[in-house]
């Protein structure tokens, strides 16, 4: 088995960092501590659920990327690309720039090390 390159570890750390950001956002929304959201409980509940679900999805993708899952690789790229685009087309401030950076850096690292993520592991031979 090949050793994990440093840039792969960095990408995985950024994925976990992004999951942490979504987790914190979900908790802040659920605790009703976000000052800019409307006072409609259904909207807040939905946003909190989606943020927490995104954090969970990112943790799952982190696990599967470590196991060289092709589907996880492409889903991760798509998720980070979509969140980057949404971040750009929203009102853009300093917080958005930081979030954009922690979305773009893993994209770059994932593309750079695509051969490591997409390598095929040999299957175990069944004995009769």
Short mmCIF file of N, CA and C in Angstrom, two decimals:
data_model
loop_
_atom_site.label_atom_id
_atom_site.label_comp_id
_atom_site.label_asym_id
_atom_site.label_seq_id
_atom_site.Cartn_x
_atom_site.Cartn_y
_atom_site.Cartn_z
N UNK A 1 0.84 -1.18 0.00
CA UNK A 1 0.00 0.00 0.00
C UNK A 1 0.89 1.24 0.00
N UNK A 2 0.51 2.22 -0.79
CA UNK A 2 1.32 3.43 -0.88
C UNK A 2 1.04 4.34 0.30
N UNK A 3 2.04 5.10 0.67
CA UNK A 3 1.87 6.07 1.76
C UNK A 3 1.03 7.23 1.27
N UNK A 4 0.34 7.84 2.22
CA UNK A 4 -0.51 8.99 1.90
C UNK A 4 0.37 10.23 1.74
N UNK A 5 0.29 10.92 0.60
CA UNK A 5 1.04 12.16 0.43
C UNK A 5 0.57 13.24 1.41
N UNK A 6 1.45 14.16 1.72
CA UNK A 6 1.13 15.24 2.65
C UNK A 6 -0.03 16.09 2.15
N UNK A 7 -0.08 16.32 0.84
CA UNK A 7 -1.16 17.14 0.29
C UNK A 7 -2.52 16.45 0.41
N UNK A 8 -2.54 15.11 0.41
CA UNK A 8 -3.79 14.38 0.62
C UNK A 8 -4.25 14.58 2.06
N UNK A 9 -3.32 14.49 2.99
CA UNK A 9 -3.65 14.73 4.40
C UNK A 9 -4.16 16.16 4.60
N UNK A 10 -3.54 17.11 3.91
CA UNK A 10 -3.99 18.51 4.01
C UNK A 10 -5.40 18.66 3.47
N UNK A 11 -5.71 18.01 2.36
CA UNK A 11 -7.06 18.10 1.80
C UNK A 11 -8.08 17.50 2.76
N UNK A 12 -7.73 16.37 3.37
CA UNK A 12 -8.64 15.74 4.32
C UNK A 12 -8.85 16.62 5.55
N UNK A 13 -7.81 17.30 5.98
CA UNK A 13 -7.93 18.23 7.12
C UNK A 13 -8.86 19.38 6.75
N UNK A 14 -8.73 19.90 5.54
CA UNK A 14 -9.62 20.98 5.11
C UNK A 14 -11.06 20.51 5.00
N UNK A 15 -11.27 19.26 4.63
CA UNK A 15 -12.63 18.72 4.58
C UNK A 15 -13.22 18.65 5.98
N UNK A 16 -12.42 18.20 6.95
CA UNK A 16 -12.89 18.18 8.34
C UNK A 16 -13.11 19.59 8.88
N UNK A 17 -12.26 20.52 8.50
CA UNK A 17 -12.43 21.91 8.91
C UNK A 17 -13.75 22.46 8.37
N UNK A 18 -14.04 22.14 7.13
CA UNK A 18 -15.29 22.57 6.52
C UNK A 18 -16.48 21.94 7.24
N UNK A 19 -16.36 20.65 7.60
CA UNK A 19 -17.43 19.99 8.36
C UNK A 19 -17.63 20.68 9.71
N UNK A 20 -16.55 21.08 10.34
CA UNK A 20 -16.64 21.79 11.62
C UNK A 20 -17.36 23.13 11.45
N UNK A 21 -17.07 23.84 10.38
CA UNK A 21 -17.74 25.11 10.11
C UNK A 21 -19.24 24.90 9.97
N UNK A 22 -19.63 23.88 9.20
CA UNK A 22 -21.05 23.60 9.01
C UNK A 22 -21.70 23.17 10.32
N UNK A 23 -20.99 22.40 11.13
CA UNK A 23 -21.52 21.96 12.42
C UNK A 23 -21.76 23.16 13.33
N UNK A 24 -20.78 24.04 13.42
CA UNK A 24 -20.92 25.24 14.25
C UNK A 24 -22.06 26.12 13.75
N UNK A 25 -22.16 26.29 12.44
CA UNK A 25 -23.26 27.08 11.88
C UNK A 25 -24.60 26.46 12.23
N UNK A 26 -24.71 25.15 12.11
CA UNK A 26 -25.97 24.48 12.45
C UNK A 26 -26.34 24.65 13.91
N UNK A 27 -25.35 24.55 14.79
CA UNK A 27 -25.61 24.74 16.22
C UNK A 27 -26.01 26.19 16.52
N UNK A 28 -25.33 27.13 15.89
CA UNK A 28 -25.67 28.55 16.09
C UNK A 28 -27.10 28.82 15.63
N UNK A 29 -27.48 28.28 14.49
CA UNK A 29 -28.85 28.50 14.00
C UNK A 29 -29.86 27.81 14.92
N UNK A 30 -29.55 26.58 15.33
CA UNK A 30 -30.47 25.84 16.19
C UNK A 30 -30.63 26.51 17.56
N UNK A 31 -29.58 27.16 18.04
CA UNK A 31 -29.63 27.84 19.33
C UNK A 31 -30.25 29.24 19.20
N UNK A 32 -30.68 29.59 18.02
CA UNK A 32 -31.29 30.89 17.74
C UNK A 32 -30.34 32.04 18.07
N UNK A 33 -29.05 31.83 17.80
CA UNK A 33 -28.04 32.85 18.10
C UNK A 33 -27.58 33.59 16.85
N UNK A 34 -28.12 33.27 15.70
CA UNK A 34 -27.74 33.95 14.47
C UNK A 34 -28.64 35.17 14.29
N UNK A 35 -28.06 36.38 14.32
CA UNK A 35 -28.89 37.58 14.32
C UNK A 35 -29.52 37.94 12.98
N UNK A 36 -29.03 37.38 11.88
CA UNK A 36 -29.49 37.84 10.56
C UNK A 36 -30.58 36.97 9.96
N UNK A 37 -31.04 35.97 10.67
CA UNK A 37 -32.06 35.08 10.11
C UNK A 37 -33.45 35.58 10.47
N UNK A 38 -34.43 35.26 9.60
CA UNK A 38 -35.81 35.66 9.92
C UNK A 38 -36.34 34.90 11.14
N UNK A 39 -37.39 35.41 11.75
CA UNK A 39 -37.93 34.80 12.96
C UNK A 39 -38.95 33.69 12.68
N UNK A 40 -38.86 33.09 11.54
CA UNK A 40 -39.77 32.00 11.18
C UNK A 40 -39.12 30.68 11.62
N UNK A 41 -39.72 29.97 12.58
CA UNK A 41 -39.10 28.75 13.11
C UNK A 41 -38.88 27.67 12.05
N UNK A 42 -39.78 27.56 11.09
CA UNK A 42 -39.62 26.54 10.04
C UNK A 42 -38.37 26.80 9.22
N UNK A 43 -38.10 28.06 8.91
CA UNK A 43 -36.91 28.40 8.13
C UNK A 43 -35.65 28.12 8.95
N UNK A 44 -35.66 28.53 10.20
CA UNK A 44 -34.50 28.28 11.06
C UNK A 44 -34.26 26.79 11.26
N UNK A 45 -35.32 26.04 11.48
CA UNK A 45 -35.19 24.60 11.66
C UNK A 45 -34.64 23.91 10.42
N UNK A 46 -35.14 24.33 9.27
CA UNK A 46 -34.67 23.76 8.01
C UNK A 46 -33.20 24.09 7.77
N UNK A 47 -32.85 25.34 8.03
CA UNK A 47 -31.45 25.75 7.82
C UNK A 47 -30.51 25.04 8.79
N UNK A 48 -30.93 24.88 10.03
CA UNK A 48 -30.11 24.17 11.01
C UNK A 48 -29.94 22.70 10.60
N UNK A 49 -31.04 22.08 10.17
CA UNK A 49 -30.97 20.69 9.73
C UNK A 49 -30.04 20.53 8.53
N UNK A 50 -30.17 21.41 7.55
CA UNK A 50 -29.32 21.32 6.35
C UNK A 50 -27.85 21.54 6.68
N UNK A 51 -27.56 22.46 7.59
CA UNK A 51 -26.16 22.70 7.98
C UNK A 51 -25.60 21.48 8.70
N UNK A 52 -26.37 20.90 9.61
CA UNK A 52 -25.90 19.71 10.32
C UNK A 52 -25.79 18.51 9.38
N UNK A 53 -26.71 18.39 8.44
CA UNK A 53 -26.64 17.30 7.46
C UNK A 53 -25.40 17.46 6.57
N UNK A 54 -25.09 18.68 6.19
CA UNK A 54 -23.89 18.92 5.38
C UNK A 54 -22.64 18.54 6.15
N UNK A 55 -22.60 18.86 7.44
CA UNK A 55 -21.46 18.46 8.27
C UNK A 55 -21.33 16.94 8.30
N UNK A 56 -22.44 16.25 8.46
CA UNK A 56 -22.42 14.79 8.46
C UNK A 56 -21.98 14.21 7.13
N UNK A 57 -22.46 14.79 6.05
CA UNK A 57 -22.07 14.32 4.71
C UNK A 57 -20.57 14.51 4.51
N UNK A 58 -20.04 15.65 4.94
CA UNK A 58 -18.61 15.90 4.79
C UNK A 58 -17.77 14.91 5.61
N UNK A 59 -18.23 14.56 6.79
CA UNK A 59 -17.50 13.56 7.59
C UNK A 59 -17.54 12.21 6.87
N UNK A 60 -18.69 11.86 6.31
CA UNK A 60 -18.78 10.62 5.54
C UNK A 60 -17.87 10.63 4.33
N UNK A 61 -17.83 11.75 3.62
CA UNK A 61 -16.94 11.86 2.45
C UNK A 61 -15.48 11.76 2.87
N UNK A 62 -15.14 12.35 4.02
CA UNK A 62 -13.79 12.25 4.56
C UNK A 62 -13.41 10.78 4.76
N UNK A 63 -14.29 10.01 5.33
CA UNK A 63 -14.01 8.59 5.58
C UNK A 63 -13.84 7.84 4.27
N UNK A 64 -14.76 8.06 3.34
CA UNK A 64 -14.71 7.32 2.08
C UNK A 64 -13.54 7.76 1.19
N UNK A 65 -13.16 9.02 1.27
CA UNK A 65 -11.99 9.46 0.49
C UNK A 65 -10.72 8.76 0.97
N UNK A 66 -10.63 8.52 2.27
CA UNK A 66 -9.48 7.80 2.80
C UNK A 66 -9.42 6.36 2.31
N UNK A 67 -10.55 5.85 1.83
CA UNK A 67 -10.63 4.48 1.31
C UNK A 67 -10.61 4.45 -0.21
N UNK A 68 -10.25 5.57 -0.84
CA UNK A 68 -10.12 5.67 -2.30
C UNK A 68 -11.44 5.47 -3.05
N UNK A 69 -12.52 5.99 -2.53
CA UNK A 69 -13.82 5.85 -3.17
C UNK A 69 -13.94 6.86 -4.32
N UNK A 70 -14.17 6.33 -5.53
CA UNK A 70 -14.32 7.20 -6.70
C UNK A 70 -15.56 8.09 -6.57
N UNK A 71 -16.66 7.51 -6.12
CA UNK A 71 -17.89 8.28 -5.99
C UNK A 71 -17.70 9.40 -4.97
N UNK A 72 -17.07 9.10 -3.83
CA UNK A 72 -16.83 10.13 -2.81
C UNK A 72 -15.96 11.24 -3.37
N UNK A 73 -14.99 10.88 -4.20
CA UNK A 73 -14.10 11.88 -4.79
C UNK A 73 -14.90 12.88 -5.63
N UNK A 74 -15.76 12.37 -6.51
CA UNK A 74 -16.51 13.25 -7.40
C UNK A 74 -17.61 14.00 -6.65
N UNK A 75 -18.24 13.37 -5.67
CA UNK A 75 -19.24 14.07 -4.87
C UNK A 75 -18.59 15.21 -4.09
N UNK A 76 -17.40 14.96 -3.55
CA UNK A 76 -16.69 15.99 -2.78
C UNK A 76 -16.34 17.18 -3.68
N UNK A 77 -15.82 16.90 -4.86
CA UNK A 77 -15.52 17.98 -5.79
C UNK A 77 -16.78 18.78 -6.13
N UNK A 78 -17.87 18.09 -6.41
CA UNK A 78 -19.12 18.76 -6.74
C UNK A 78 -19.67 19.58 -5.59
N UNK A 79 -19.60 19.03 -4.38
CA UNK A 79 -20.10 19.75 -3.21
C UNK A 79 -19.30 21.02 -2.96
N UNK A 80 -17.97 20.92 -3.03
CA UNK A 80 -17.14 22.10 -2.81
C UNK A 80 -17.31 23.12 -3.93
N UNK A 81 -17.47 22.65 -5.16
CA UNK A 81 -17.68 23.58 -6.28
C UNK A 81 -19.01 24.31 -6.10
N UNK A 82 -20.05 23.58 -5.72
CA UNK A 82 -21.37 24.21 -5.54
C UNK A 82 -21.34 25.21 -4.39
N UNK A 83 -20.75 24.85 -3.26
CA UNK A 83 -20.72 25.78 -2.14
C UNK A 83 -19.84 26.99 -2.44
N UNK A 84 -18.81 26.79 -3.24
CA UNK A 84 -17.98 27.93 -3.64
C UNK A 84 -18.76 28.90 -4.52
N UNK A 85 -19.49 28.36 -5.48
CA UNK A 85 -20.31 29.22 -6.35
C UNK A 85 -21.39 29.94 -5.56
N UNK A 86 -22.04 29.23 -4.65
CA UNK A 86 -23.07 29.88 -3.84
C UNK A 86 -22.48 30.97 -2.96
N UNK A 87 -21.28 30.73 -2.48
CA UNK A 87 -20.60 31.73 -1.64
C UNK A 87 -20.26 32.98 -2.46
N UNK A 88 -19.85 32.79 -3.68
CA UNK A 88 -19.48 33.92 -4.55
C UNK A 88 -20.70 34.74 -4.92
N UNK A 89 -21.83 34.08 -5.21
CA UNK A 89 -23.01 34.80 -5.70
C UNK A 89 -23.89 35.33 -4.59
N UNK A 90 -23.51 35.12 -3.34
CA UNK A 90 -24.22 35.69 -2.21
C UNK A 90 -23.59 37.04 -1.88
N UNK A 91 -24.12 37.74 -0.91
CA UNK A 91 -23.46 38.96 -0.47
C UNK A 91 -22.08 38.56 0.02
N UNK A 92 -21.05 39.23 -0.46
CA UNK A 92 -19.68 38.79 -0.23
C UNK A 92 -18.99 39.70 0.78
N UNK A 93 -18.50 39.10 1.85
CA UNK A 93 -17.78 39.83 2.87
C UNK A 93 -16.55 39.04 3.30
N UNK A 94 -15.93 39.46 4.39
CA UNK A 94 -14.72 38.80 4.87
C UNK A 94 -14.98 37.35 5.27
N UNK A 95 -16.10 37.10 5.95
CA UNK A 95 -16.43 35.72 6.34
C UNK A 95 -16.60 34.85 5.10
N UNK A 96 -17.23 35.39 4.06
CA UNK A 96 -17.40 34.63 2.82
C UNK A 96 -16.07 34.33 2.16
N UNK A 97 -15.13 35.26 2.26
CA UNK A 97 -13.80 35.03 1.69
C UNK A 97 -13.08 33.88 2.40
N UNK A 98 -13.21 33.83 3.71
CA UNK A 98 -12.59 32.74 4.48
C UNK A 98 -13.23 31.41 4.11
N UNK A 99 -14.56 31.38 4.03
CA UNK A 99 -15.27 30.16 3.66
C UNK A 99 -14.92 29.75 2.24
N UNK A 100 -14.81 30.72 1.36
CA UNK A 100 -14.42 30.42 -0.02
C UNK A 100 -13.03 29.79 -0.06
N UNK A 101 -12.12 30.29 0.75
CA UNK A 101 -10.77 29.73 0.78
C UNK A 101 -10.78 28.28 1.28
N UNK A 102 -11.57 28.00 2.33
CA UNK A 102 -11.58 26.62 2.82
C UNK A 102 -12.42 25.70 1.93
N UNK A 103 -13.06 26.26 0.92
CA UNK A 103 -13.71 25.45 -0.11
C UNK A 103 -12.81 25.25 -1.33
N UNK A 104 -12.08 26.28 -1.71
CA UNK A 104 -11.24 26.22 -2.91
C UNK A 104 -9.97 25.39 -2.68
N UNK A 105 -9.37 25.54 -1.51
CA UNK A 105 -8.12 24.81 -1.24
C UNK A 105 -8.30 23.30 -1.37
N UNK A 106 -9.37 22.69 -0.80
CA UNK A 106 -9.53 21.25 -1.01
C UNK A 106 -9.78 20.88 -2.47
N UNK A 107 -10.48 21.75 -3.21
CA UNK A 107 -10.69 21.46 -4.63
C UNK A 107 -9.35 21.34 -5.34
N UNK A 108 -8.49 22.30 -5.10
CA UNK A 108 -7.17 22.30 -5.73
C UNK A 108 -6.38 21.05 -5.33
N UNK A 109 -6.39 20.74 -4.03
CA UNK A 109 -5.65 19.58 -3.55
C UNK A 109 -6.24 18.27 -4.05
N UNK A 110 -7.57 18.19 -4.12
CA UNK A 110 -8.20 16.98 -4.65
C UNK A 110 -7.83 16.76 -6.11
N UNK A 111 -7.85 17.82 -6.89
CA UNK A 111 -7.51 17.68 -8.31
C UNK A 111 -6.03 17.33 -8.46
N UNK A 112 -5.17 17.96 -7.66
CA UNK A 112 -3.73 17.70 -7.73
C UNK A 112 -3.42 16.22 -7.46
N UNK A 113 -4.11 15.64 -6.49
CA UNK A 113 -3.83 14.26 -6.09
C UNK A 113 -4.89 13.27 -6.57
N UNK A 114 -5.54 13.56 -7.68
CA UNK A 114 -6.62 12.70 -8.14
C UNK A 114 -6.17 11.26 -8.37
N UNK A 115 -4.92 11.04 -8.77
CA UNK A 115 -4.43 9.68 -8.99
C UNK A 115 -4.45 8.88 -7.69
N UNK A 116 -4.14 9.52 -6.57
CA UNK A 116 -4.14 8.82 -5.29
C UNK A 116 -5.56 8.43 -4.89
N UNK A 117 -6.51 9.35 -5.07
CA UNK A 117 -7.89 9.07 -4.68
C UNK A 117 -8.56 8.04 -5.59
N UNK A 118 -8.19 8.05 -6.85
CA UNK A 118 -8.87 7.20 -7.83
C UNK A 118 -8.16 5.87 -8.08
N UNK A 119 -7.09 5.61 -7.34
CA UNK A 119 -6.39 4.35 -7.57
C UNK A 119 -7.28 3.19 -7.14
N UNK A 120 -7.13 2.10 -7.84
CA UNK A 120 -7.96 0.94 -7.59
C UNK A 120 -7.19 -0.02 -6.70
N UNK A 121 -7.83 -0.46 -5.65
CA UNK A 121 -7.22 -1.45 -4.77
C UNK A 121 -7.54 -2.85 -5.29
N UNK A 122 -6.57 -3.75 -5.26
CA UNK A 122 -6.88 -5.12 -5.69
C UNK A 122 -7.85 -5.79 -4.73
N UNK A 123 -8.76 -6.58 -5.29
CA UNK A 123 -9.73 -7.28 -4.46
C UNK A 123 -9.12 -8.54 -3.89
N UNK A 124 -9.61 -8.91 -2.74
CA UNK A 124 -9.12 -10.13 -2.09
C UNK A 124 -9.61 -11.35 -2.90
N UNK A 125 -8.75 -12.33 -3.02
CA UNK A 125 -9.09 -13.54 -3.76
C UNK A 125 -9.81 -14.48 -2.80
N UNK A 126 -10.96 -14.98 -3.25
CA UNK A 126 -11.73 -15.91 -2.43
C UNK A 126 -11.14 -17.31 -2.58
N UNK A 127 -11.00 -17.99 -1.47
CA UNK A 127 -10.52 -19.37 -1.53
C UNK A 127 -11.69 -20.31 -1.30
N UNK A 128 -11.70 -21.40 -2.02
CA UNK A 128 -12.81 -22.37 -1.91
C UNK A 128 -12.55 -23.39 -0.89
#
